[in-house]
Amino acid sequence: AQSVAQPEDQVNVAEGNPLTVKCTYSVSGNPYLFWYVQYPNRGLQFLLKYITGDNLVKGSYGFEAEFNKSQTSFHLKKPSALVSDSALYFCAVRDQGDDMRFGAGTRLTVKP
Amino acid sequence: GAVVSQHPSRVICKSGTSVKIECRSLDFQATTMFWYRQFPKQSLMLMATSNEGSKATYEQGVEKDKFLINHASLTLSTLTVTSAHPEDSSFYICSARDLWRDYEQYFGPGTRLTVT
């Protein structure tokens, strides 16, 4: 069975600074990895995914993530944070043919 | 792009009544639909997986007689919370997997259920 961990409940950054939201995973096969963002009382919005190919994945709103197989990580990054990036971020993993499992979520706060 | 809708977005019901939540894939066919539950400030917990025309597969600890799931077509799944109790109050999110792009999974906007 697959699992995913987000070691930080909360990440605080200043506007304009780079941000990183961490994610590590565990699967038995080749993983499908995803990042979603959730605003209050809303569903999940897709940011990016890694299925295969280039380890650096670029997604929506200037976010990117790097798949690191040796460290089993898929950290979400953005070079310059915006106040509007403040939200709840979920990393998810899916083993091929299996269900998607979510991390506990990381609350990102970007301060002006 | 692929859109998943949920209806209603918000519902308040009294204890003991039943409430139905609809999930539709608007512009794609979904082989599989998923129902998640989310408590405040917590992650999404998978409740059940449903394939069109088949019985849903429930996660351990989820009462299948209480949370009835029907997946009658490739674009519609429903979740009925039967004999609702206040502890069933939660945010319910459905998700659908694209028939032709199996790795893609799209999420609905969620339904806030409050049982009084």
Coordinates of C-alpha atoms in Angstrom, one line a residue:
Chain A
A1 CA 0.0 0.0 0.0
Q2 CA 1.1 3.5 -0.7
S3 CA 1.5 6.4 1.8
V4 CA 2.6 10.0 1.8
A5 CA 4.0 12.2 4.5
Q6 CA 4.0 15.9 4.8
P7 CA 6.3 16.6 7.8
E8 CA 5.3 20.2 8.3
D9 CA 1.9 21.2 9.5
Q10 CA 2.7 24.9 8.9
V11 CA 5.0 26.8 6.7
N12 CA 5.5 30.5 7.0
V13 CA 7.3 32.7 4.4
A14 CA 7.6 36.3 3.6
E15 CA 6.1 37.6 0.3
G16 CA 8.8 37.5 -2.4
N17 CA 10.8 34.8 -0.7
P18 CA 11.1 31.3 -2.1
L19 CA 8.9 28.6 -0.6
T20 CA 9.2 24.9 -0.2
V21 CA 6.5 22.5 1.0
K22 CA 7.9 19.0 1.7
C23 CA 6.5 15.7 0.8
T24 CA 7.9 12.1 1.0
Y25 CA 6.2 9.0 -0.2
S26 CA 6.2 5.3 0.0
V27 CA 4.9 3.0 -2.8
S28 CA 5.7 -0.5 -3.9
G29 CA 5.9 0.3 -7.6
N30 CA 6.4 3.5 -9.7
P31 CA 4.5 6.3 -8.2
Y32 CA 2.1 8.8 -9.6
L33 CA 2.6 12.0 -7.5
F34 CA 0.4 15.0 -7.2
W35 CA 0.1 18.4 -5.5
Y36 CA -3.2 20.0 -4.8
V37 CA -4.2 23.3 -3.2
Q38 CA -7.3 23.9 -1.1
Y39 CA -8.8 27.3 -0.2
P40 CA -11.3 27.5 2.7
N41 CA -14.5 25.6 2.1
R42 CA -13.5 24.7 -1.4
G43 CA -12.5 21.5 -3.2
L44 CA -9.0 20.6 -4.3
Q45 CA -7.4 22.4 -7.1
F46 CA -4.8 20.5 -9.1
L47 CA -1.3 22.1 -9.2
L48 CA 0.9 19.6 -10.9
K49 CA 1.7 15.9 -11.2
Y50 CA 4.6 13.6 -11.9
I51 CA 3.9 10.4 -13.9
T52 CA 7.1 9.8 -15.8
G53 CA 9.8 11.7 -17.6
D54 CA 11.6 14.8 -16.5
N55 CA 12.1 14.9 -12.7
L56 CA 11.3 18.6 -12.5
V57 CA 7.7 19.2 -13.1
K58 CA 6.2 22.7 -13.6
G59 CA 2.6 23.4 -12.7
S60 CA 0.0 26.1 -12.2
Y61 CA 0.6 29.5 -10.7
G62 CA 4.4 29.3 -10.9
F63 CA 4.7 26.2 -8.8
E64 CA 7.1 23.4 -9.5
A65 CA 8.1 20.1 -7.9
E66 CA 11.1 17.8 -8.2
F67 CA 10.7 14.1 -8.1
N68 CA 13.7 12.5 -6.3
K69 CA 13.5 8.8 -6.4
S70 CA 16.5 8.1 -4.2
Q71 CA 15.1 10.3 -1.4
T72 CA 11.5 9.3 -2.2
S73 CA 10.5 13.0 -2.1
F74 CA 8.4 15.3 -4.2
H75 CA 8.8 18.7 -2.6
L76 CA 6.7 21.6 -3.9
K77 CA 8.5 24.9 -4.6
K78 CA 8.0 28.4 -5.8
P79 CA 10.7 30.9 -6.4
S80 CA 8.8 33.9 -5.2
A81 CA 5.8 33.6 -2.8
L82 CA 2.6 35.7 -3.1
V83 CA 0.2 36.5 -0.3
S84 CA -2.5 34.8 -2.4
D85 CA -0.5 31.5 -2.2
S86 CA -1.6 31.2 1.4
A87 CA -3.7 28.0 1.5
L88 CA -3.7 24.4 2.5
Y89 CA -1.5 22.2 0.3
F90 CA -1.9 18.4 -0.1
C91 CA 0.6 16.0 -1.6
A92 CA -0.9 12.8 -2.9
V93 CA 0.5 9.5 -4.2
R94 CA -1.0 6.8 -6.3
D95 CA 0.5 3.5 -7.0
Q96 CA -0.5 2.4 -10.5
G97 CA -4.0 0.9 -10.5
D98 CA -4.5 1.9 -6.8
D99 CA -6.3 4.6 -5.0
M100 CA -5.0 8.1 -4.4
R101 CA -3.8 8.7 -0.8
F102 CA -3.2 12.1 0.6
G103 CA -0.8 13.6 3.1
A104 CA -2.0 15.4 6.2
G105 CA -1.7 18.7 4.5
T106 CA 0.6 21.7 5.1
R107 CA -0.8 25.2 5.8
L108 CA 1.2 27.8 3.9
T109 CA 1.0 31.3 5.2
V110 CA 2.7 34.1 3.1
K111 CA 3.1 37.3 5.0
P112 CA 3.3 40.7 3.3
Chain B
G1 CA -10.7 21.1 -18.9
A2 CA -12.2 18.3 -16.9
V3 CA -14.9 19.5 -14.4
V4 CA -16.5 17.7 -11.6
S5 CA -19.6 19.2 -10.0
Q6 CA -21.3 18.5 -6.7
H7 CA -24.8 19.3 -5.6
P8 CA -25.7 20.7 -3.2
S9 CA -22.7 22.7 -2.1
R10 CA -24.1 23.1 1.3
V11 CA -26.9 21.3 3.1
I12 CA -28.4 21.4 6.6
C13 CA -30.6 18.5 7.7
K14 CA -32.1 17.3 10.9
S15 CA -30.9 14.2 12.8
G16 CA -32.5 11.0 11.6
T17 CA -33.1 12.2 8.0
S18 CA -31.3 11.2 4.9
V19 CA -29.5 13.5 2.5
K20 CA -28.2 12.8 -1.0
I21 CA -25.2 14.3 -2.6
E22 CA -24.7 14.2 -6.3
C23 CA -21.3 14.1 -8.1
R24 CA -21.1 14.6 -11.9
S25 CA -18.3 14.6 -14.4
L26 CA -19.4 17.3 -16.8
D27 CA -17.1 16.8 -19.8
F28 CA -15.6 13.4 -19.5
Q29 CA -16.5 9.9 -18.7
A30 CA -15.4 8.5 -15.3
T31 CA -14.6 4.9 -14.9
T32 CA -14.2 5.3 -11.2
M33 CA -15.5 7.8 -8.7
F34 CA -14.3 8.4 -5.2
W35 CA -15.9 9.8 -2.1
Y36 CA -13.7 11.5 0.5
R37 CA -14.6 13.0 3.9
Q38 CA -12.6 15.9 5.4
F39 CA -12.9 17.2 8.9
P40 CA -11.8 20.7 9.8
K41 CA -8.1 21.2 9.4
Q42 CA -7.5 17.6 8.4
S43 CA -6.7 15.7 5.3
L44 CA -9.0 13.9 3.0
M45 CA -10.0 10.5 4.1
L46 CA -11.1 8.1 1.4
M47 CA -14.5 6.6 2.2
A48 CA -15.3 4.5 -0.8
T49 CA -14.5 3.8 -4.4
S50 CA -17.2 3.1 -7.0
N51 CA -17.0 1.8 -10.5
E52 CA -19.9 2.3 -12.9
G53 CA -22.4 -0.4 -12.6
S54 CA -20.7 -2.1 -9.7
K55 CA -21.1 -2.0 -6.0
A56 CA -18.9 0.4 -4.2
T57 CA -15.8 -0.7 -2.3
Y58 CA -15.7 0.8 1.2
E59 CA -12.7 1.6 3.3
Q60 CA -12.3 0.0 6.6
G61 CA -14.4 1.6 9.3
V62 CA -16.9 3.2 6.8
E63 CA -20.4 1.9 7.3
K64 CA -21.8 0.9 3.9
D65 CA -25.4 0.8 5.2
K66 CA -25.0 4.4 6.4
F67 CA -23.2 5.8 3.4
L68 CA -25.0 4.5 0.3
I69 CA -23.1 5.0 -2.9
N70 CA -24.6 4.5 -6.3
H71 CA -22.7 4.9 -9.6
A72 CA -25.3 4.4 -12.2
S73 CA -23.6 5.9 -15.1
L74 CA -20.1 7.0 -16.3
T75 CA -20.9 10.6 -15.3
L76 CA -22.9 10.4 -12.1
S77 CA -22.3 9.0 -8.6
T78 CA -24.4 9.7 -5.6
L79 CA -23.7 9.5 -1.9
T80 CA -26.7 9.2 0.5
V81 CA -26.1 9.7 4.1
T82 CA -28.9 7.7 5.8
S83 CA -30.3 8.5 9.3
A84 CA -27.8 11.3 9.7
H85 CA -26.4 12.2 13.0
P86 CA -24.5 15.3 14.1
E87 CA -21.2 13.4 14.0
D88 CA -21.8 13.0 10.2
S89 CA -21.4 16.7 9.8
S90 CA -18.4 17.1 7.6
F91 CA -17.1 18.3 4.2
Y92 CA -17.7 15.6 1.6
I93 CA -15.6 15.7 -1.6
C94 CA -16.1 13.5 -4.6
S95 CA -13.5 12.8 -7.3
A96 CA -13.6 11.2 -10.7
R97 CA -11.0 9.4 -12.7
D98 CA -10.9 10.0 -16.5
L99 CA -11.8 6.9 -18.5
W100 CA -9.2 7.7 -21.1
R101 CA -6.5 9.1 -18.9
D102 CA -6.4 6.9 -16.0
Y103 CA -3.8 8.8 -14.1
E104 CA -5.9 12.0 -14.1
Q105 CA -8.2 12.4 -11.1
Y106 CA -10.4 15.5 -10.8
F107 CA -12.1 16.8 -7.7
G108 CA -15.5 18.4 -7.1
P109 CA -15.9 21.6 -5.1
G110 CA -17.2 19.7 -2.0
T111 CA -20.4 19.6 0.0
R112 CA -20.7 20.9 3.5
L113 CA -23.1 18.8 5.4
T114 CA -24.4 20.0 8.8
V115 CA -26.7 17.8 10.8
T116 CA -28.6 19.5 13.6

